[in-house]
Short mmCIF file of C-alpha atoms in Angstrom, two decimals:
data_model
loop_
_atom_site.label_atom_id
_atom_site.label_comp_id
_atom_site.label_asym_id
_atom_site.label_seq_id
_atom_site.Cartn_x
_atom_site.Cartn_y
_atom_site.Cartn_z
CA UNK A 1 16.36 -24.32 -17.71
CA UNK A 2 18.43 -25.07 -14.63
CA UNK A 3 21.95 -23.70 -14.49
CA UNK A 4 24.74 -26.27 -14.75
CA UNK A 5 27.19 -26.71 -11.89
CA UNK A 6 30.09 -28.82 -10.71
CA UNK A 7 30.64 -29.38 -6.99
CA UNK A 8 33.98 -29.40 -5.22
CA UNK A 9 34.00 -31.89 -2.33
CA UNK A 10 37.55 -33.24 -2.10
CA UNK A 11 37.85 -36.16 0.36
CA UNK A 12 34.45 -35.40 1.89
CA UNK A 13 31.75 -36.56 -0.50
CA UNK A 14 29.32 -38.83 1.33
CA UNK A 15 30.57 -37.71 4.75
CA UNK A 16 29.11 -35.37 7.33
CA UNK A 17 31.26 -32.44 6.18
CA UNK A 18 30.20 -33.09 2.59
CA UNK A 19 26.55 -32.41 3.36
CA UNK A 20 26.24 -29.53 0.87
CA UNK A 21 27.47 -31.74 -1.97
CA UNK A 22 25.42 -34.68 -0.69
CA UNK A 23 22.26 -32.61 -0.64
CA UNK A 24 22.77 -31.18 -4.12
CA UNK A 25 23.40 -34.63 -5.57
CA UNK A 26 20.16 -35.85 -4.00
CA UNK A 27 18.02 -32.89 -5.01
CA UNK A 28 18.53 -29.56 -6.77
CA UNK A 29 15.81 -27.38 -8.24
CA UNK A 30 18.20 -24.59 -9.19
CA UNK A 31 21.20 -26.43 -10.68
CA UNK A 32 21.78 -29.37 -12.97
CA UNK A 33 24.73 -31.06 -11.27
CA UNK A 34 27.20 -32.25 -13.91
CA UNK A 35 29.78 -33.77 -11.57
CA UNK A 36 31.48 -33.91 -8.19
CA UNK A 37 35.20 -33.40 -7.59
CA UNK A 38 36.62 -35.85 -5.04
CA UNK A 39 39.81 -37.69 -5.99
CA UNK A 40 39.27 -40.32 -3.30
CA UNK A 41 36.14 -41.56 -5.11
CA UNK A 42 37.01 -40.69 -8.72
CA UNK A 43 35.35 -42.89 -11.35
CA UNK A 44 32.31 -43.69 -9.25
CA UNK A 45 28.72 -42.61 -9.80
CA UNK A 46 27.74 -40.07 -7.12
CA UNK A 47 24.24 -41.46 -6.66
CA UNK A 48 25.44 -45.03 -6.40
CA UNK A 49 28.11 -44.08 -3.85
CA UNK A 50 25.69 -42.04 -1.78
CA UNK A 51 22.55 -44.17 -1.90
CA UNK A 52 23.29 -47.32 -3.89
CA UNK A 53 21.38 -46.06 -6.95
CA UNK A 54 23.04 -44.56 -10.04
CA UNK A 55 21.98 -41.05 -11.01
CA UNK A 56 24.46 -40.34 -13.82
CA UNK A 57 26.47 -37.75 -11.88
CA UNK A 58 30.18 -38.71 -12.21
CA UNK A 59 32.87 -38.14 -9.59
CA UNK A 60 36.07 -36.65 -10.97
CA UNK A 61 39.72 -36.72 -9.92
CA UNK A 62 40.14 -32.95 -10.24
CA UNK A 63 38.71 -29.84 -11.84
CA UNK A 64 41.00 -30.39 -14.83
CA UNK A 65 39.76 -33.98 -15.16
CA UNK A 66 36.16 -32.78 -15.10
CA UNK A 67 36.75 -30.14 -17.77
CA UNK A 68 38.54 -32.64 -20.02
CA UNK A 69 35.75 -35.20 -19.65
CA UNK A 70 32.55 -33.16 -19.75
CA UNK A 71 31.00 -32.27 -23.08
CA UNK A 72 30.48 -28.66 -21.98
CA UNK A 73 31.77 -26.31 -19.30
CA UNK A 74 29.42 -25.95 -16.30
CA UNK A 75 28.15 -22.45 -15.55
CA UNK A 76 28.87 -22.64 -11.83
CA UNK A 77 31.50 -23.94 -9.41
CA UNK A 78 29.98 -24.81 -6.03
CA UNK A 79 32.14 -25.33 -2.96
CA UNK A 80 30.39 -28.35 -1.48
CA UNK A 81 32.14 -28.89 1.87
CA UNK A 82 30.77 -27.64 5.20
CA UNK A 83 33.78 -27.80 7.54
CA UNK A 84 33.42 -26.76 11.17
CA UNK A 85 36.06 -24.04 10.72
CA UNK A 86 34.33 -22.86 7.50
CA UNK A 87 37.45 -21.40 5.87
CA UNK A 88 39.32 -22.26 2.66
CA UNK A 89 42.64 -24.07 2.65
CA UNK A 90 45.50 -22.70 0.52
CA UNK A 91 45.18 -25.33 -2.21
CA UNK A 92 41.43 -24.78 -2.35
CA UNK A 93 41.98 -21.08 -3.05
CA UNK A 94 43.94 -22.03 -6.14
CA UNK A 95 41.07 -24.24 -7.37
CA UNK A 96 38.54 -21.43 -6.90
CA UNK A 97 40.86 -19.08 -8.80
CA UNK A 98 41.13 -21.63 -11.62
CA UNK A 99 37.35 -22.01 -11.78
CA UNK A 100 37.01 -18.25 -12.27
CA UNK A 101 39.73 -18.32 -14.95
CA UNK A 102 37.52 -20.86 -16.72
CA UNK A 103 34.70 -18.30 -16.49
CA UNK A 104 32.63 -20.26 -13.99
CA UNK A 105 30.49 -18.31 -11.50
CA UNK A 106 31.30 -19.16 -7.88
CA UNK A 107 28.80 -20.29 -5.24
CA UNK A 108 30.30 -20.05 -1.77
CA UNK A 109 28.48 -21.46 1.30
CA UNK A 110 31.25 -20.67 3.81
CA UNK A 111 31.40 -18.07 6.56
CA UNK A 112 34.50 -16.73 4.73
CA UNK A 113 33.06 -14.23 2.26
CA UNK A 114 34.78 -14.33 -1.13
CA UNK A 115 33.30 -10.94 -2.05
CA UNK A 116 35.43 -9.41 0.71
CA UNK A 117 38.63 -11.05 -0.56
CA UNK A 118 40.64 -8.68 -2.81
CA UNK A 119 42.32 -11.50 -4.75
CA UNK A 120 39.02 -13.22 -5.50
CA UNK A 121 37.31 -9.95 -6.39
CA UNK A 122 40.05 -8.96 -8.82
CA UNK A 123 39.91 -12.41 -10.43
CA UNK A 124 36.13 -12.25 -10.79
CA UNK A 125 36.35 -8.81 -12.43
CA UNK A 126 39.15 -9.91 -14.77
CA UNK A 127 37.20 -12.92 -16.03
CA UNK A 128 33.71 -11.42 -15.82
CA UNK A 129 32.24 -13.92 -13.36
CA UNK A 130 30.02 -13.53 -10.31
CA UNK A 131 30.59 -14.62 -6.72
CA UNK A 132 27.65 -15.52 -4.52
CA UNK A 133 28.29 -15.66 -0.76
CA UNK A 134 25.29 -17.65 0.45
CA UNK A 135 25.90 -16.95 4.12
CA UNK A 136 26.52 -13.23 3.78
CA UNK A 137 23.66 -11.51 5.63
CA UNK A 138 21.90 -8.44 4.31
CA UNK A 139 22.69 -5.06 5.79
CA UNK A 140 21.18 -4.51 9.23
CA UNK A 141 18.64 -2.04 7.82
CA UNK A 142 17.18 -4.87 5.72
CA UNK A 143 16.95 -7.42 8.54
CA UNK A 144 13.82 -8.15 10.55
CA UNK A 145 13.08 -8.28 14.25
CA UNK A 146 10.36 -10.59 15.59
CA UNK A 147 6.99 -8.96 14.91
CA UNK A 148 4.54 -11.46 16.40
CA UNK A 149 2.60 -11.78 13.12
CA UNK A 150 3.22 -15.51 13.13
CA UNK A 151 1.13 -15.83 16.29
CA UNK A 152 -1.98 -14.97 14.30
CA UNK A 153 -1.79 -17.50 11.46
CA UNK A 154 -3.69 -20.78 11.54
CA UNK A 155 -1.64 -22.67 8.94
CA UNK A 156 -0.02 -25.75 10.49
CA UNK A 157 3.75 -25.45 10.84
CA UNK A 158 5.93 -28.55 11.25
CA UNK A 159 9.60 -28.23 12.18
CA UNK A 160 12.03 -31.05 11.39
CA UNK A 161 14.59 -30.91 14.20
CA UNK A 162 17.38 -33.30 15.18
CA UNK A 163 19.77 -34.51 17.84
CA UNK A 164 22.93 -33.22 16.12
CA UNK A 165 24.11 -31.36 13.04
CA UNK A 166 24.30 -33.23 9.72
CA UNK A 167 21.77 -35.92 10.62
CA UNK A 168 19.49 -35.45 7.59
CA UNK A 169 16.96 -32.84 8.72
CA UNK A 170 17.02 -31.05 5.38
CA UNK A 171 16.81 -34.29 3.41
CA UNK A 172 13.82 -35.45 5.43
CA UNK A 173 12.16 -32.04 5.03
CA UNK A 174 12.51 -32.09 1.25
CA UNK A 175 11.31 -35.68 0.91
CA UNK A 176 8.34 -34.91 3.17
CA UNK A 177 7.52 -31.81 1.15
CA UNK A 178 7.47 -33.86 -2.06
CA UNK A 179 5.29 -36.56 -0.46
CA UNK A 180 2.73 -34.00 0.74
CA UNK A 181 2.67 -32.34 -2.68
CA UNK A 182 1.87 -35.74 -4.18
CA UNK A 183 -1.14 -35.87 -1.86
CA UNK A 184 -2.44 -32.74 -3.57
CA UNK A 185 -1.61 -30.33 -0.76
CA UNK A 186 -0.13 -26.86 -1.16
CA UNK A 187 3.16 -27.05 0.75
CA UNK A 188 5.68 -24.33 1.57
CA UNK A 189 9.21 -25.34 2.54
CA UNK A 190 11.37 -22.88 4.49
CA UNK A 191 15.11 -23.57 4.37
CA UNK A 192 17.27 -22.41 7.27
CA UNK A 193 20.74 -23.34 6.01
CA UNK A 194 23.04 -22.70 3.08
CA UNK A 195 22.46 -26.03 1.33
CA UNK A 196 18.69 -25.67 1.14
CA UNK A 197 19.13 -22.21 -0.34
CA UNK A 198 21.64 -23.45 -2.94
CA UNK A 199 19.26 -26.29 -3.80
CA UNK A 200 16.73 -23.65 -4.79
CA UNK A 201 14.34 -23.25 -1.87
CA UNK A 202 12.00 -20.35 -2.62
CA UNK A 203 11.91 -19.30 1.01
CA UNK A 204 14.80 -19.42 3.42
CA UNK A 205 17.66 -17.79 5.25
CA UNK A 206 21.04 -19.09 6.44
CA UNK A 207 20.29 -18.40 10.07
CA UNK A 208 23.73 -19.21 11.45
CA UNK A 209 24.96 -16.17 9.54
CA UNK A 210 22.41 -13.85 11.15
CA UNK A 211 23.21 -11.55 14.06
CA UNK A 212 21.45 -13.11 17.05
CA UNK A 213 19.23 -10.06 17.47
CA UNK A 214 17.66 -10.75 14.06
CA UNK A 215 17.71 -14.57 13.86
CA UNK A 216 14.19 -15.14 15.15
CA UNK A 217 12.74 -12.27 13.16
CA UNK A 218 14.34 -13.46 9.93
CA UNK A 219 12.83 -16.93 10.33
CA UNK A 220 9.43 -15.46 11.09
CA UNK A 221 9.76 -13.15 8.07
CA UNK A 222 10.47 -16.03 5.67
CA UNK A 223 7.52 -18.02 7.01
CA UNK A 224 5.23 -15.01 6.68
CA UNK A 225 6.44 -14.45 3.09
CA UNK A 226 5.53 -18.06 2.30
CA UNK A 227 2.18 -17.64 4.07
CA UNK A 228 1.32 -14.40 2.24
CA UNK A 229 2.46 -15.53 -1.21
CA UNK A 230 1.50 -19.21 -1.27
CA UNK A 231 -1.48 -19.51 1.12
CA UNK A 232 -0.17 -23.01 1.92
CA UNK A 233 -2.02 -25.85 3.58
CA UNK A 234 1.11 -26.62 5.60
CA UNK A 235 4.57 -25.12 6.14
CA UNK A 236 7.64 -27.35 6.64
CA UNK A 237 10.60 -25.71 8.40
CA UNK A 238 14.09 -27.18 8.16
CA UNK A 239 15.95 -27.58 11.47
CA UNK A 240 19.60 -26.80 12.20
CA UNK A 241 21.92 -28.34 14.79
CA UNK A 242 20.05 -29.53 17.88
CA UNK A 243 18.33 -27.80 20.76
CA UNK A 244 20.58 -29.72 23.16
CA UNK A 245 23.78 -28.94 21.25
CA UNK A 246 26.27 -27.03 23.44
CA UNK A 247 27.77 -25.04 20.54
CA UNK A 248 24.71 -24.01 18.50
CA UNK A 249 21.71 -21.77 19.16
CA UNK A 250 20.06 -22.30 15.77
CA UNK A 251 17.36 -24.73 16.93
CA UNK A 252 16.34 -22.28 19.62
CA UNK A 253 15.94 -19.58 16.98
CA UNK A 254 13.96 -21.87 14.68
CA UNK A 255 11.54 -22.84 17.42
CA UNK A 256 11.07 -19.23 18.53
CA UNK A 257 10.76 -17.88 15.00
CA UNK A 258 8.54 -20.57 13.48
CA UNK A 259 6.34 -21.44 16.47
CA UNK A 260 5.74 -24.98 15.15
CA UNK A 261 2.54 -26.75 16.01
CA UNK A 262 4.33 -30.07 15.70
CA UNK A 263 7.90 -31.38 15.53
CA UNK A 264 9.57 -34.34 13.83
CA UNK A 265 12.96 -35.34 15.26
CA UNK A 266 15.76 -36.93 13.23
CA UNK A 267 18.29 -39.12 15.07
CA UNK A 268 21.32 -41.28 14.09
CA UNK A 269 21.10 -44.25 16.51
CA UNK A 270 24.66 -45.47 15.87
CA UNK A 271 26.35 -42.06 16.32
CA UNK A 272 28.10 -42.07 19.69
CA UNK A 273 29.52 -38.54 19.84
CA UNK A 274 28.50 -35.17 18.42
CA UNK A 275 29.74 -34.80 14.85
CA UNK A 276 32.14 -31.87 15.18
CA UNK A 277 32.64 -32.25 18.92
CA UNK A 278 33.86 -35.80 19.42
CA UNK A 279 34.61 -35.17 23.08
CA UNK A 280 30.86 -34.92 23.83
CA UNK A 281 28.35 -37.77 23.80
CA UNK A 282 25.22 -37.70 21.70
CA UNK A 283 21.94 -37.05 23.49
CA UNK A 284 19.40 -39.84 23.54
CA UNK A 285 16.32 -39.52 21.38
CA UNK A 286 14.20 -39.59 24.54
CA UNK A 287 16.06 -36.71 26.19
CA UNK A 288 15.83 -34.59 23.01
CA UNK A 289 12.10 -35.17 22.75
CA UNK A 290 11.61 -34.11 26.36
CA UNK A 291 13.77 -31.01 25.89
CA UNK A 292 12.00 -29.93 22.70
CA UNK A 293 8.54 -30.40 24.17
CA UNK A 294 9.39 -28.56 27.38
CA UNK A 295 11.10 -25.69 25.56
CA UNK A 296 8.63 -25.22 22.74
CA UNK A 297 5.26 -26.37 24.05
CA UNK A 298 5.03 -28.29 20.74
CA UNK A 299 4.43 -32.01 20.54
CA UNK A 300 6.90 -34.33 18.85
CA UNK A 301 4.70 -36.37 16.51
CA UNK A 302 7.24 -38.69 14.86
CA UNK A 303 10.86 -39.83 14.75
CA UNK A 304 12.99 -40.21 11.64
CA UNK A 305 16.19 -42.23 11.52
CA UNK A 306 19.54 -41.43 9.97
CA UNK A 307 20.78 -44.89 9.04
CA UNK A 308 24.54 -44.14 8.98
CA UNK A 309 26.52 -47.29 9.84
CA UNK A 310 23.29 -49.31 10.18
CA UNK A 311 22.19 -52.46 8.39
CA UNK A 312 18.62 -52.87 7.18
CA UNK A 313 18.02 -55.29 10.04
CA UNK A 314 19.30 -52.77 12.57
CA UNK A 315 16.99 -50.11 11.12
CA UNK A 316 14.00 -52.42 11.54
CA UNK A 317 15.01 -53.20 15.13
CA UNK A 318 15.32 -49.51 16.03
CA UNK A 319 11.94 -48.71 14.45
CA UNK A 320 10.31 -51.40 16.57
CA UNK A 321 12.20 -50.29 19.69
CA UNK A 322 11.32 -46.60 19.38
CA UNK A 323 7.69 -47.23 18.51
CA UNK A 324 7.36 -49.59 21.48
CA UNK A 325 9.24 -47.51 24.05
CA UNK A 326 8.40 -43.96 22.93
CA UNK A 327 4.98 -44.59 21.39
CA UNK A 328 5.83 -42.48 18.36
CA UNK A 329 5.70 -43.43 14.67
CA UNK A 330 9.26 -44.04 13.49
CA UNK A 331 10.67 -44.36 9.98
CA UNK A 332 13.72 -43.97 7.77
CA UNK A 333 12.44 -41.81 4.91
CA UNK A 334 15.26 -42.80 2.55
CA UNK A 335 14.48 -46.47 3.04
CA UNK A 336 10.77 -46.57 3.84
CA UNK A 337 9.23 -43.30 2.69
CA UNK A 338 7.00 -40.79 4.45
CA UNK A 339 3.69 -42.62 4.98
CA UNK A 340 4.06 -42.68 8.76
CA UNK A 341 5.00 -39.01 8.86
CA UNK A 342 2.01 -38.02 6.76
CA UNK A 343 -0.35 -40.06 8.93
CA UNK A 344 1.09 -38.36 12.01
CA UNK A 345 0.63 -34.92 10.45
CA UNK A 346 -2.98 -35.67 9.48
CA UNK A 347 -3.65 -36.88 13.02
CA UNK A 348 -2.07 -33.76 14.55
CA UNK A 349 -3.84 -31.44 12.09
CA UNK A 350 -7.14 -33.05 10.98
CA UNK A 351 -7.96 -30.01 8.84
CA UNK A 352 -5.11 -30.95 6.47
CA UNK A 353 -6.54 -34.42 5.97
CA UNK A 354 -9.93 -32.87 5.25
CA UNK A 355 -8.37 -30.68 2.54
CA UNK A 356 -6.64 -33.69 1.02
CA UNK A 357 -9.94 -35.59 0.88
CA UNK A 358 -11.65 -32.63 -0.83
CA UNK A 359 -8.87 -32.55 -3.44
CA UNK A 360 -9.29 -36.27 -4.10
CA UNK A 361 -13.09 -35.91 -4.31
CA UNK A 362 -12.75 -33.22 -6.97
#
């Protein structure tokens, strides 16, 4: 049985900063999402608002409104916003305190650790609830340096990178994982951010919380755990930020730690400026491809589109444009699925296609 949870995402559901809530509404192995708190969209269905398809997850005016409406109290309160500053506002502290008073366990994806906050700790003890700081790294003695073990494995590794933060890399990774599983393949997914971990990824680490000395080793360690435990046919690694991004080093760490044999790049064609850095222009998809291939010695095998602010006609036009100019299969997985991605993977790694054919033959 999955644990039940309500997500706090005031004024941000469906936006870039609401990506934790967005991701959990789309997919959650660990939690049954009973509702989203966002007064600006109260009364709507979360799935319909996000993707035009109802999923039965209501959006509430407030925590009090949710508690009054729901038939039962959720087990967990998840803070679902991923702001650039990553710290709670004063009014949000009061909501977290109220959730604990209601005996809800707290899931915190911020860089601000609630388990180091005396007021929160006292409240959790008083009401007998737990606090989980997703981004809190283990003690240094439990962290891993790069070992080089990953250089010896033959399992294909595909990294899903992007041209900015919050462009859908995790969403594409999860949808691709599901599509490959449907083909009968044994797939391991390695999350590299807080949302993927909250969603229930078996393997993963919030790498932007890692000391730089250990970032690459921690990614390698998670991949090797998946390799040793699952013996997968393929490993999918979630990207973070962008290699070209002036404020983030996470993509560099992912490439170094995962040593991907192939890369898929996600890009929002209508986004003009970097999401949290509006004073800087977005890179082009062409420049990102060139940078990734030069830096990693891995080939980009496909492009995926984030269709924010795009019509269906515009999506079709961009697909045609990219495939013509860049000679790479291009798709929007939310609109058109993963067939092109899977074909590209089979072409890059023929041994995977052979395994799939053996599964079908049996």
